[in-house]
Coordinates of C-alpha atoms in Angstrom, one line a residue:
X25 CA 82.8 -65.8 -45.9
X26 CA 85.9 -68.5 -46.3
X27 CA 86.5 -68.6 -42.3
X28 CA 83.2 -70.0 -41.8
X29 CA 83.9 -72.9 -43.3
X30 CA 86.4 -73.7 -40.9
X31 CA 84.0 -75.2 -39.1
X32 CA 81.7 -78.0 -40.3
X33 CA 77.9 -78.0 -40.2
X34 CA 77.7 -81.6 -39.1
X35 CA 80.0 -83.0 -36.2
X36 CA 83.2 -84.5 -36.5
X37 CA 84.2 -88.2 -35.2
X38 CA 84.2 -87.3 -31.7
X39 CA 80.4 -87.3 -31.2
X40 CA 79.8 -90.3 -33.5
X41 CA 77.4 -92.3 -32.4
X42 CA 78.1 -95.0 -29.1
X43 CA 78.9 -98.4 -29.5
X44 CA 77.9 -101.3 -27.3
X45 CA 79.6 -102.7 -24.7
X46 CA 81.4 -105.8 -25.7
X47 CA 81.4 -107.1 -22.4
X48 CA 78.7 -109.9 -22.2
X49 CA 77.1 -110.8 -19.1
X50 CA 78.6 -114.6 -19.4
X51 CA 81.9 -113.1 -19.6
X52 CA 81.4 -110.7 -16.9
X53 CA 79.8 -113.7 -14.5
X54 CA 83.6 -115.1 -15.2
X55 CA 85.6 -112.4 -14.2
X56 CA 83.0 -112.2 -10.9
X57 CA 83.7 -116.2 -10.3
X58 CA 87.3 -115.8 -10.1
X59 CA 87.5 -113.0 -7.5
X60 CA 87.7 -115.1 -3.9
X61 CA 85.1 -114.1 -1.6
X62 CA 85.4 -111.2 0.9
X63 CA 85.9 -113.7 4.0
X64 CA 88.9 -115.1 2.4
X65 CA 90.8 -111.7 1.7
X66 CA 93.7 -111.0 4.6
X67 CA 92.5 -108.5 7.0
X68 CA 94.6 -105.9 5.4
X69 CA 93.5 -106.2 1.7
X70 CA 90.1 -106.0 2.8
X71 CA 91.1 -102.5 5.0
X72 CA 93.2 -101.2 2.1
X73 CA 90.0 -102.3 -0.5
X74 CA 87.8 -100.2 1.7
X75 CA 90.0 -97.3 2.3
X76 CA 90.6 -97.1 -1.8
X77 CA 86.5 -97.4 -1.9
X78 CA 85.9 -94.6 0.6
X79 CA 88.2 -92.1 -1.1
X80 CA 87.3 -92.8 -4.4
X81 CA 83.9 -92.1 -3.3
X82 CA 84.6 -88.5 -1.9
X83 CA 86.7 -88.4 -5.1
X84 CA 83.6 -88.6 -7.1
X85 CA 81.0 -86.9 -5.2
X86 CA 83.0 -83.9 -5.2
X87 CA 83.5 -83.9 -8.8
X88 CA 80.2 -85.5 -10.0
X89 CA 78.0 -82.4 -7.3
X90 CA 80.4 -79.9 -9.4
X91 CA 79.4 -81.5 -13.0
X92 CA 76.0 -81.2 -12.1
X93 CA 75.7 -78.2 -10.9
X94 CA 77.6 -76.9 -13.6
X95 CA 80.2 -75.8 -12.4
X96 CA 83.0 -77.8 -14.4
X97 CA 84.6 -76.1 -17.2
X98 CA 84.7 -76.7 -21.0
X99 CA 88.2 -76.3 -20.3
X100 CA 89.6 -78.6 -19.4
X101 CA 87.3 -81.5 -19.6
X102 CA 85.7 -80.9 -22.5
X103 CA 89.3 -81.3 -24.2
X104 CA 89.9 -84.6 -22.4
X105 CA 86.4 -86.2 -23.3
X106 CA 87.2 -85.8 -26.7
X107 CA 89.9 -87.1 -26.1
X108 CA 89.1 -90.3 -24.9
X109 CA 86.1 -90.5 -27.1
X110 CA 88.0 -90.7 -30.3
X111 CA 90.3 -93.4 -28.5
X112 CA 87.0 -95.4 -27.7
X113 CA 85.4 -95.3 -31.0
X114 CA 89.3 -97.0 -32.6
X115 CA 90.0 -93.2 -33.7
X116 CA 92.5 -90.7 -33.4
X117 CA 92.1 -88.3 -30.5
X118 CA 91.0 -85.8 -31.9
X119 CA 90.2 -82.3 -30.1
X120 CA 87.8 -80.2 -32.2
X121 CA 87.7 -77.7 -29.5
X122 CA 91.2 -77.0 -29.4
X123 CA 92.2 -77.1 -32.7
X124 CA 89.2 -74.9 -33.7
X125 CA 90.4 -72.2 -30.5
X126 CA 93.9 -72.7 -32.0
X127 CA 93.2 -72.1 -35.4
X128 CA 94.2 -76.0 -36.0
X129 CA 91.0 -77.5 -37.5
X130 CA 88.9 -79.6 -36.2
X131 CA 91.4 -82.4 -36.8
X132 CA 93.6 -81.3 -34.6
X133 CA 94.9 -84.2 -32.7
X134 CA 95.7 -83.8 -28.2
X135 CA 98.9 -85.7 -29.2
X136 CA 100.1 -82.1 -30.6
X137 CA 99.0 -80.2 -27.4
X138 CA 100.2 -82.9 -24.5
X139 CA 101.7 -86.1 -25.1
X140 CA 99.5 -88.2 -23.0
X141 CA 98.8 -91.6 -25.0
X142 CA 98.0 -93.4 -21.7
X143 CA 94.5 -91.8 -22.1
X144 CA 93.8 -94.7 -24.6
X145 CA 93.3 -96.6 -21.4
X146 CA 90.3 -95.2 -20.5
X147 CA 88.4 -95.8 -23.8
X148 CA 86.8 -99.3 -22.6
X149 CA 84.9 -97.3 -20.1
X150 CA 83.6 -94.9 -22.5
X151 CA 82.2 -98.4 -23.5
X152 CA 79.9 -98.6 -20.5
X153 CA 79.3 -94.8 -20.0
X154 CA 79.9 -92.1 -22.7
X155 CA 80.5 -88.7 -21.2
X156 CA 82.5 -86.6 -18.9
X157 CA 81.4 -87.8 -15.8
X158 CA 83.3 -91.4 -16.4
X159 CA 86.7 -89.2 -16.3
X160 CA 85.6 -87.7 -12.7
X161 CA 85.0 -91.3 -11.8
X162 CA 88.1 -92.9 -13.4
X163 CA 90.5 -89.8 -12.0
X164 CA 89.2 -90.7 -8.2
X165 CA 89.4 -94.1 -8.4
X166 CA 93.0 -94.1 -9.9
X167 CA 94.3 -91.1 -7.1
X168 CA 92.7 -93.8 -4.4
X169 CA 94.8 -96.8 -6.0
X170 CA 97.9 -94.7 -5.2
X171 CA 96.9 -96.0 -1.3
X172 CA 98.0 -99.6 -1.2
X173 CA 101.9 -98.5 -2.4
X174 CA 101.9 -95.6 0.2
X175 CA 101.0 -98.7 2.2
X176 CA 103.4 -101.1 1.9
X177 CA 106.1 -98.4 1.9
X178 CA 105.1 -97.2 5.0
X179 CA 104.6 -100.5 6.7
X180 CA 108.3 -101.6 5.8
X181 CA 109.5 -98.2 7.2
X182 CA 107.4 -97.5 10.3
X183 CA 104.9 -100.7 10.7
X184 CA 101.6 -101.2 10.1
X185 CA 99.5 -98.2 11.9
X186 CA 101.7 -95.6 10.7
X187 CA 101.4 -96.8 7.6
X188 CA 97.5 -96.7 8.0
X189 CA 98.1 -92.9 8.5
X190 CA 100.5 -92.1 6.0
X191 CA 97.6 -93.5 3.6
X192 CA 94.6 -91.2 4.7
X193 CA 96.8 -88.2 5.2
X194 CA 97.4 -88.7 1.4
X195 CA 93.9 -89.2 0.7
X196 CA 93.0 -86.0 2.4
X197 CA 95.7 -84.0 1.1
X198 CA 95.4 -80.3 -0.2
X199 CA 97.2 -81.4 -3.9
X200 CA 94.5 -84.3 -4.3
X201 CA 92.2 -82.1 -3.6
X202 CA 92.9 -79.1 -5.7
X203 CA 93.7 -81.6 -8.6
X204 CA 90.1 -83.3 -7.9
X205 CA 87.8 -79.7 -7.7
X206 CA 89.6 -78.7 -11.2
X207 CA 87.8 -81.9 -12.6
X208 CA 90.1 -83.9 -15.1
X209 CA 93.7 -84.2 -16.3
X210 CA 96.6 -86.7 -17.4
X211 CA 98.0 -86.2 -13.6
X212 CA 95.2 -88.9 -12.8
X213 CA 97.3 -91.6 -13.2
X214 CA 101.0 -89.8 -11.9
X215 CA 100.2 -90.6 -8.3
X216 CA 99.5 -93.9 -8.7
X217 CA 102.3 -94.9 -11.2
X218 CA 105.5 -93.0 -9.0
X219 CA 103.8 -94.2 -5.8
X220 CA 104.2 -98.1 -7.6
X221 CA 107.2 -97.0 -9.6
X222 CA 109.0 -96.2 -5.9
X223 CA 107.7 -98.5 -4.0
X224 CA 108.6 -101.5 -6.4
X225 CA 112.2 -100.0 -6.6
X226 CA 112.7 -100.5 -3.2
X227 CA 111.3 -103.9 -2.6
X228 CA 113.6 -105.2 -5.1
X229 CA 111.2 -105.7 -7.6
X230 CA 113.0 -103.7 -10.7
X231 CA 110.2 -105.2 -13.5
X232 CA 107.2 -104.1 -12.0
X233 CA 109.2 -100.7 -11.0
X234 CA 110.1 -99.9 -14.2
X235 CA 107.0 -100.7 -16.1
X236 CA 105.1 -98.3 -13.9
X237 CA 108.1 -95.9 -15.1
X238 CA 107.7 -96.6 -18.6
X239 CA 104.2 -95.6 -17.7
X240 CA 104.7 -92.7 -16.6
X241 CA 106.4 -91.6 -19.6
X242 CA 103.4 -91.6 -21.5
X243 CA 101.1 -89.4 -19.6
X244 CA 102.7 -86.0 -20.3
X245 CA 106.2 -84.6 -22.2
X246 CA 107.9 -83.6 -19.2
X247 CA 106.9 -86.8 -17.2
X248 CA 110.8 -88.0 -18.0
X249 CA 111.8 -85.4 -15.5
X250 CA 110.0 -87.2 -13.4
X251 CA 111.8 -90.9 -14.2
X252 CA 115.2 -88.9 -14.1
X253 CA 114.8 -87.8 -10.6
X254 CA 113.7 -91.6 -9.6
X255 CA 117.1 -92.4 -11.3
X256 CA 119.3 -89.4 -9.0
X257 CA 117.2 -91.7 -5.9
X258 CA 118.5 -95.2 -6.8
X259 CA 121.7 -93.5 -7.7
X260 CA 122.1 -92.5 -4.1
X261 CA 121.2 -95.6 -2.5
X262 CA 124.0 -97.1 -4.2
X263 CA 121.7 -99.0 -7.8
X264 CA 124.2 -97.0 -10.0
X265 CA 124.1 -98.7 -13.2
X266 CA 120.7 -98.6 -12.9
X267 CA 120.0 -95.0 -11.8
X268 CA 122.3 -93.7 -14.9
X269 CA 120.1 -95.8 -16.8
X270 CA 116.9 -94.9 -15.6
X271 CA 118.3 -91.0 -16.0
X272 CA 119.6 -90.8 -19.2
X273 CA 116.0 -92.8 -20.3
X274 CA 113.7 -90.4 -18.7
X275 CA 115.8 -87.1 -20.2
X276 CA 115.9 -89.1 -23.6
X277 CA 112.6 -90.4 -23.7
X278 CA 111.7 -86.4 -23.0
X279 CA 113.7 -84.9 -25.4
X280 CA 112.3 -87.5 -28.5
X281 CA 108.8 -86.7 -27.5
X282 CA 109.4 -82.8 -27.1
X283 CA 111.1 -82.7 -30.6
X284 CA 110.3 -86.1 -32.6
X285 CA 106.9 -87.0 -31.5
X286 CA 104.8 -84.1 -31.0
X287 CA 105.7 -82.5 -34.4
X288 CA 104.7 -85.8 -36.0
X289 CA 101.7 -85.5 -34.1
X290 CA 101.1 -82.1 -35.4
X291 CA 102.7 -79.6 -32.9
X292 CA 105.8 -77.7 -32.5
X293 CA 108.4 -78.3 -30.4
X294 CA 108.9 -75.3 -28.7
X295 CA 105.0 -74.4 -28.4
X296 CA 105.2 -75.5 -25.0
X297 CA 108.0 -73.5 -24.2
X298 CA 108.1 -71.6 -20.8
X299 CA 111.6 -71.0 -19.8
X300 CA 112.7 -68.0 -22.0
X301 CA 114.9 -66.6 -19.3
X302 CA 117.0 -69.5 -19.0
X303 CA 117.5 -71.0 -22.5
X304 CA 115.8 -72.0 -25.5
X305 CA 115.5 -75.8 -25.2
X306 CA 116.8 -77.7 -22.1
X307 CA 120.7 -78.2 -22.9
X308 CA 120.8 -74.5 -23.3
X309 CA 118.8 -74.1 -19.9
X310 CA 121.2 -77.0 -18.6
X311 CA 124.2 -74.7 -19.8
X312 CA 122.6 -71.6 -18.1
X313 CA 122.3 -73.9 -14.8
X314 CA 126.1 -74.7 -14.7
X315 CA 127.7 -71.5 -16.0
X316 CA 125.4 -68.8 -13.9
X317 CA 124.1 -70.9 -11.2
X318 CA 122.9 -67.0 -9.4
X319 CA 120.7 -66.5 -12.5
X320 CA 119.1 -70.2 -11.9
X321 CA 118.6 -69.3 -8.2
X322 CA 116.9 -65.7 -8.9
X323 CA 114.6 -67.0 -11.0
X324 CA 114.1 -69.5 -8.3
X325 CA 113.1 -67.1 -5.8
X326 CA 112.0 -63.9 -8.3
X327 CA 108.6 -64.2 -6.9
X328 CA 106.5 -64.8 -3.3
X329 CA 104.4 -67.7 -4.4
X330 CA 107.1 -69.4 -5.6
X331 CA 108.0 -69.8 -2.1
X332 CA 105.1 -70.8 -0.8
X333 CA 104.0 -73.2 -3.1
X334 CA 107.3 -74.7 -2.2
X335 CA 106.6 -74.7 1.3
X336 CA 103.1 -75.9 1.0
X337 CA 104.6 -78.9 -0.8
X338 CA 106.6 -79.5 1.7
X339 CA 104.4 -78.6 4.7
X340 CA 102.2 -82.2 4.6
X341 CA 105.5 -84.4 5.7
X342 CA 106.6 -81.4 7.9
X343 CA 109.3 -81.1 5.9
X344 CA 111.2 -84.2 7.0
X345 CA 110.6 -85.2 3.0
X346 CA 113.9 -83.1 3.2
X347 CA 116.3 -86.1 5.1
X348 CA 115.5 -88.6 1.8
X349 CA 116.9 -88.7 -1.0
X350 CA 113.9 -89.8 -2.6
X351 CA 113.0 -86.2 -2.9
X352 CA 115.1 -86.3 -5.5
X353 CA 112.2 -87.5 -7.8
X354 CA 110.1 -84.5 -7.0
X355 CA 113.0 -82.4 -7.6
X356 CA 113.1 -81.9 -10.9
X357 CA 109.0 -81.6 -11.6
X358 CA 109.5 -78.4 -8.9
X359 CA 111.9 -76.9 -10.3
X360 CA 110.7 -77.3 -14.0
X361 CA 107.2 -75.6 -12.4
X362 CA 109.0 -72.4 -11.0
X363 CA 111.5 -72.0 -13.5
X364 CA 108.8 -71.2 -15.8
X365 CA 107.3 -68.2 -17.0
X366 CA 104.1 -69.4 -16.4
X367 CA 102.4 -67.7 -13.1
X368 CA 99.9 -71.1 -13.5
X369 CA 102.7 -73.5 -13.0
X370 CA 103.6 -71.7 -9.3
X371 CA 100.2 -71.3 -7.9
X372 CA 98.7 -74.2 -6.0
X373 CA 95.3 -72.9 -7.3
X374 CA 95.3 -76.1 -10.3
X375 CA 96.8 -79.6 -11.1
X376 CA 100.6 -79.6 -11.2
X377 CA 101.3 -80.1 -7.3
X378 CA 99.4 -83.9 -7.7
X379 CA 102.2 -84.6 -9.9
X380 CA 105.2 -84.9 -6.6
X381 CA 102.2 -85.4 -3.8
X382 CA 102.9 -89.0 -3.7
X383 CA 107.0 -88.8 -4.1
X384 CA 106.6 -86.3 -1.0
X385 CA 104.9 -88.6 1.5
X386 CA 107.0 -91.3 0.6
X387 CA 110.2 -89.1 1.2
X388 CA 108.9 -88.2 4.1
X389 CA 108.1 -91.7 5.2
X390 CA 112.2 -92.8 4.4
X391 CA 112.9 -89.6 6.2
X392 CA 111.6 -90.0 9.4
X393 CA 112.6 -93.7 8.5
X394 CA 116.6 -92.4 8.7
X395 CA 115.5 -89.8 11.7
X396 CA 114.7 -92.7 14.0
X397 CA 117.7 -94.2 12.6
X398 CA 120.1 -91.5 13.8
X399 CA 118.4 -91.2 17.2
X400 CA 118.8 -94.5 17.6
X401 CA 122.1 -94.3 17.3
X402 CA 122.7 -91.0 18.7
X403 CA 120.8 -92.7 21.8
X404 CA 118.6 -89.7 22.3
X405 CA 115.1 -91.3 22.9
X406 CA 114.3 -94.6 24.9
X407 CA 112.0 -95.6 21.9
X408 CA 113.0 -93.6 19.1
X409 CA 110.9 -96.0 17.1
X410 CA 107.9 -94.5 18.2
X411 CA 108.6 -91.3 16.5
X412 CA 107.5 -92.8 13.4
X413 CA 103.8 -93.0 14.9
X414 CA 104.1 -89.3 16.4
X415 CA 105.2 -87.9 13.3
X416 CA 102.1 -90.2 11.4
X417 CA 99.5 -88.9 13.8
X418 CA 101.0 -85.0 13.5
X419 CA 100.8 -85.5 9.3
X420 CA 97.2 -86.4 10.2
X421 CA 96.4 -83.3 12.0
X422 CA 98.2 -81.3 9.2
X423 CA 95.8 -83.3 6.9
X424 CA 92.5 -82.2 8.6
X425 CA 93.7 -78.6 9.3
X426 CA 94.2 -78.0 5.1
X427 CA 90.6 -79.5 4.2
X428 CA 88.8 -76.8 5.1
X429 CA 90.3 -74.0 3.5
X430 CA 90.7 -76.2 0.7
X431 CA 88.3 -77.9 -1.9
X432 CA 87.3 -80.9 0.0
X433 CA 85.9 -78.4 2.9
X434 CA 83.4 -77.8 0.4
X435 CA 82.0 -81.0 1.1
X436 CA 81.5 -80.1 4.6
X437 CA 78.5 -77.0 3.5
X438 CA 75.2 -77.8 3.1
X439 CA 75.1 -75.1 0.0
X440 CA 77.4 -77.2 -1.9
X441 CA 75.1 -79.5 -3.0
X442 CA 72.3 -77.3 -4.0
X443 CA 71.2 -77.0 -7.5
X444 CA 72.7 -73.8 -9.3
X445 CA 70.3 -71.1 -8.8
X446 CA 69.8 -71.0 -12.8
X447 CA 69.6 -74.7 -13.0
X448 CA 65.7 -74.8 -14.5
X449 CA 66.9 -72.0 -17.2
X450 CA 70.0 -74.1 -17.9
X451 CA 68.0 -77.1 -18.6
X452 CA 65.5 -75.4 -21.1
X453 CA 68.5 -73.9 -22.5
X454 CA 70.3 -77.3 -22.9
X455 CA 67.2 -79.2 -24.4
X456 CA 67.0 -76.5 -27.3
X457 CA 70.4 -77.7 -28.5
X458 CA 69.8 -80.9 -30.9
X459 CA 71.9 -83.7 -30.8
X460 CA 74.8 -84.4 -33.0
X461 CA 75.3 -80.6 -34.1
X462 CA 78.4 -78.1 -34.1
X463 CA 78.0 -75.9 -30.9
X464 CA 79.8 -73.1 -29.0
X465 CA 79.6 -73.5 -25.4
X466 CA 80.6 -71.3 -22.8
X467 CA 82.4 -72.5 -20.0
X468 CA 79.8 -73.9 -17.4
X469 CA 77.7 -75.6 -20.5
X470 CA 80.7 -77.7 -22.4
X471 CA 80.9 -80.5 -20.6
X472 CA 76.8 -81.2 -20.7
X473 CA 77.2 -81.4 -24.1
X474 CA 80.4 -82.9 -25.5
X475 CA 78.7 -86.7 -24.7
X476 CA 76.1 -85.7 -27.6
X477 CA 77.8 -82.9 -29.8
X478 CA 80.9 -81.6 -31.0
X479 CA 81.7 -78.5 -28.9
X480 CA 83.7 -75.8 -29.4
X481 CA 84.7 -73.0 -27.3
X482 CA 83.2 -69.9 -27.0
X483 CA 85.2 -66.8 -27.5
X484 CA 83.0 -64.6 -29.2
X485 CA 84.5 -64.6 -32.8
X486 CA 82.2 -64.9 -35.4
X487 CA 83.0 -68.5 -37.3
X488 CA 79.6 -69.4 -38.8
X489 CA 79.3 -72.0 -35.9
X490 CA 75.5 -73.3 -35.9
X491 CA 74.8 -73.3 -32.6
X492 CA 75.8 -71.3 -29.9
X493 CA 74.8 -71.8 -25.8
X494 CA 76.1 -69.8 -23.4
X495 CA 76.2 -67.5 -20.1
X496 CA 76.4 -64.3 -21.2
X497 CA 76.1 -61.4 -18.7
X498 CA 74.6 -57.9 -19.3
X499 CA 78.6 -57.3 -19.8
X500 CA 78.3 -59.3 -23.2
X501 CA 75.2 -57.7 -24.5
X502 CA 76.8 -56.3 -26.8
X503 CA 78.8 -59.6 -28.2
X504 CA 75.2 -61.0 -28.5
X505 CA 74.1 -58.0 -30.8
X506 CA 76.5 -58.5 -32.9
X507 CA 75.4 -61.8 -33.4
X508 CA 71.8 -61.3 -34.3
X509 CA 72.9 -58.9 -36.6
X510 CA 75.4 -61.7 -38.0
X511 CA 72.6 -64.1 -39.2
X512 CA 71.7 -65.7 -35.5
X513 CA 68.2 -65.7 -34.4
X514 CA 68.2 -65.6 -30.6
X515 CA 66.5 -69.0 -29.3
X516 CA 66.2 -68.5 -25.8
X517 CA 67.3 -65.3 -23.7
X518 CA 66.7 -65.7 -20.2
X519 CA 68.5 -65.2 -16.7
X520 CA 71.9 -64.2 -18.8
X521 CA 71.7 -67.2 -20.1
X522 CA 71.5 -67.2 -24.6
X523 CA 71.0 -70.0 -26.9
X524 CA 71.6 -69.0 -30.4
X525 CA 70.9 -70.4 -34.1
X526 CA 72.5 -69.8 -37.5
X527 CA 70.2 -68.5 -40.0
X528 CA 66.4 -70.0 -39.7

């Protein structure tokens, strides 16, 4: 049949084979010579250095016990090591899996779906370790480097052991966490780059500020919301050539990649649009926004979990995010989530509230910044200055009260770390499946595979795929039938788990 040859019997570039390292150990002895020795570090850098180390550690285990236990998904990280596979190996990013699930072809390039280039930075550790688990790694350690700027912020604001706090209330926080326990996406490297971005901005250093902005413009197509809400922020605190600057570049810069960019890369410009109630493309939405402000607002509040993501985002700073107007970066990213039509973008339940998690603490850092301010003046408290520590501490508590109803309180169970109850099945099943073959993988297998074969998703229509591996339940029984009687021969079939074969 002519659809079956949508899909190749050998495996595209992603799963060529790996190339060396070319890192050599003089060169490495080098880099290791240059870095002073730990007794020479201030006391801080070394606390900060072993903060970052600690979190990025829980980062990891939590993500790492899920890959092996299979209980990652093909989507999304699947997608992503593709991704970044086709950046190591000096070709374009190519993501066989969606295009094939799109009906794209296997040439179908991520650039289309989500305009996240800054993934290309990743490819030199694809160089040491080829496979999904360097994207768990690379996601904690980048979330953890968002510490030092939360920091230094603090520190100016409140001193040095509220800022101490500040820090590992943001490590512990619910959004890192849900963004950690749903393995990888391009929001690994938001936190980080508006926590610098901010932070930069305010000490005066406008180069190193707006790189990390110019940055952030390439992790995803609506990121310029982002860098337009930074602009509203130095617009307020009175850097007004500047903020129109930085506003009309982030709206800009969103606009050419929406329409210019990701049709040359191969998408449409409106495939990723959610906001049919309000407009088809944001001028019209912006129109909608000024002429019938009540429409904006009932969309705004048309469902429950709307609100309460809202107030869970705010919850962490208790709400004193509110007095800053650094907020204002944050505000856009919010808005753009439950303006949408898509229930996903309101729920807390995936990635999007790791996008604002660091713009929040820092508002709420400048917040209780200008609280202690106005008490001071107002002459209400003795020491208003030690509110900043209270309200540290209490952030803390809120912290530590969210972990365990949220993914990191998984950590905390025994039962977490035990092997999947299927695991020996799963590992007879995986060792069937050759190397450097076309496969459709369900869910929990993807990501075991993509480091040796080009994987597609599995979603039970019949394309001539050569292999097939999945978890199919007495539910599917009848998918797998059909199969058999399709040309597969059934390979393994055992504890719902199938492994099929085209033809012989």
């Amino acid at each position: 049949m002519a659809w079956r040859t949508r899909v190749p019997d050998r495996p595209v570039d992603s799963a060529a084979p790996r190339r060396r390292s070319p890192l050599s150990f003089p060169a490495v002895r080098r880099m290791l010579a240059a870095v002073p020795p730990p007794g020479r570090w201030p006391r801080h850098a070394v606390a900060l250095a072993a903060g970052c180390a600690v979190a990025a550690a829980v980062y990891s285990l939590h993500g790492l016990t899920k890959l092996r236990n299979f209980r990652t998904g093909t989507y999304d990280l699947t997608i992503f090591d593709q991704t970044v596979r086709g950046y190591a190996h000096f070709r374009p990013p190519v993501v066989p899996l969606l295009g094939v699930t799109l009906d794209r072809g296997t040439d179908y390039l991520q650039l289309a779906d989500h305009f996240s280039p800054i993934l290309a930075l990743l490819a030199p550790l694809y160089w040491l370790h080829d496979g999904p688990a360097t994207l768990i790694v690379a996601q904690a350690v980048l979330f953890a480097l968002a510490v030092p700027f939360l920091w230094a912020f603090t520190r100016r604001r409140l001193g040095t052991a509220p800022a101490y706090l500040v820090a590992v209330a943001y490590a512990l926080s619910w959004p890192i966490a849900q963004t950690v326990s749903v393995e990888f996406h391009e929001v690994a490297f938001v936190p980080v780059l508006t926590a610098a971005a901010i932070e930069r901005l305010d000490a005066e250093r406008r180069i190193p500020g707006l790189l990390a902005l110019a940055g952030l413009l390439l992790t995803k197509e609506d990121a310029g919301l982002i860098v337009a809400g930074v602009g509203a922020w130095l617009f307020l605190t009175r850097k007004r050539r500047l903020g129109v600057a930085v506003v009309v570049g982030g709206v800009a810069a969103m606009e050419v990649t929406r329409k210019v960019l990701i049709p040359l890369a191969g998408g449409r410009a409106d495939e990723r649009w959610y906001f049919s109630q309000l407009g088809a493309d944001l001028p019209d939405v912006l129109r909608t926004a000024v002429t019938d402000p009540l429409r904006v607002l009932g969309v705004l509040t048309a469902d429950q979990v709307k609100l309460d993501t809202t107030a869970l985002l705010l919850w962490p700073t208790l709400f004193l995010c509110l007095l800053s107007p650094i907020a204002l970066a944050a505000l856009p990213h919010i808005a753009e989530r439950m303006l949408s039509d898509a229930p996903n973008w309101w729920s807390t339940a995936w990635h999007y509230d790791a996008f604002t998690v660091a713009i929040l603490f820092l508002a709420g850092v400048d917040g209780t910044a200008r609280l202690i301010r106005l008490l001071r003046r107002k002459e209400r408290f003795a020491e208003p200055e030690r509110f900043g520590l209270v309200w540290s501490v209490a952030i803390c508590a809120v912290a530590l009260t969210l972990v365990p109803p949220r993914p990191f309180g998984e950590l905390l169970r025994p039962d977490f770390y035990a092997a999947d109850a299927r695991a020996a099945a799963r590992q007879e099943a995986l060792a069937l499946v050759p190397d450097g073959v076309v496969v459709e993988a369900s869910n929990d297998f993807g990501p075991h595979l993509s480091g040796r074969d080009t994987v597609l998703w599995w979603d039970y229509r019949h394309r001539g795929t050569p292999w097939i591996i999945a978890s199919a339940g007495q539910d599917l029984r009848g998918v797998i039938d059909d199969y058999v009687r399709d040309g597969y021969r059934l390979l393994f079939d055992r504890e719902d788990i199938v492994v099929l074969r085209l033809g012989g």
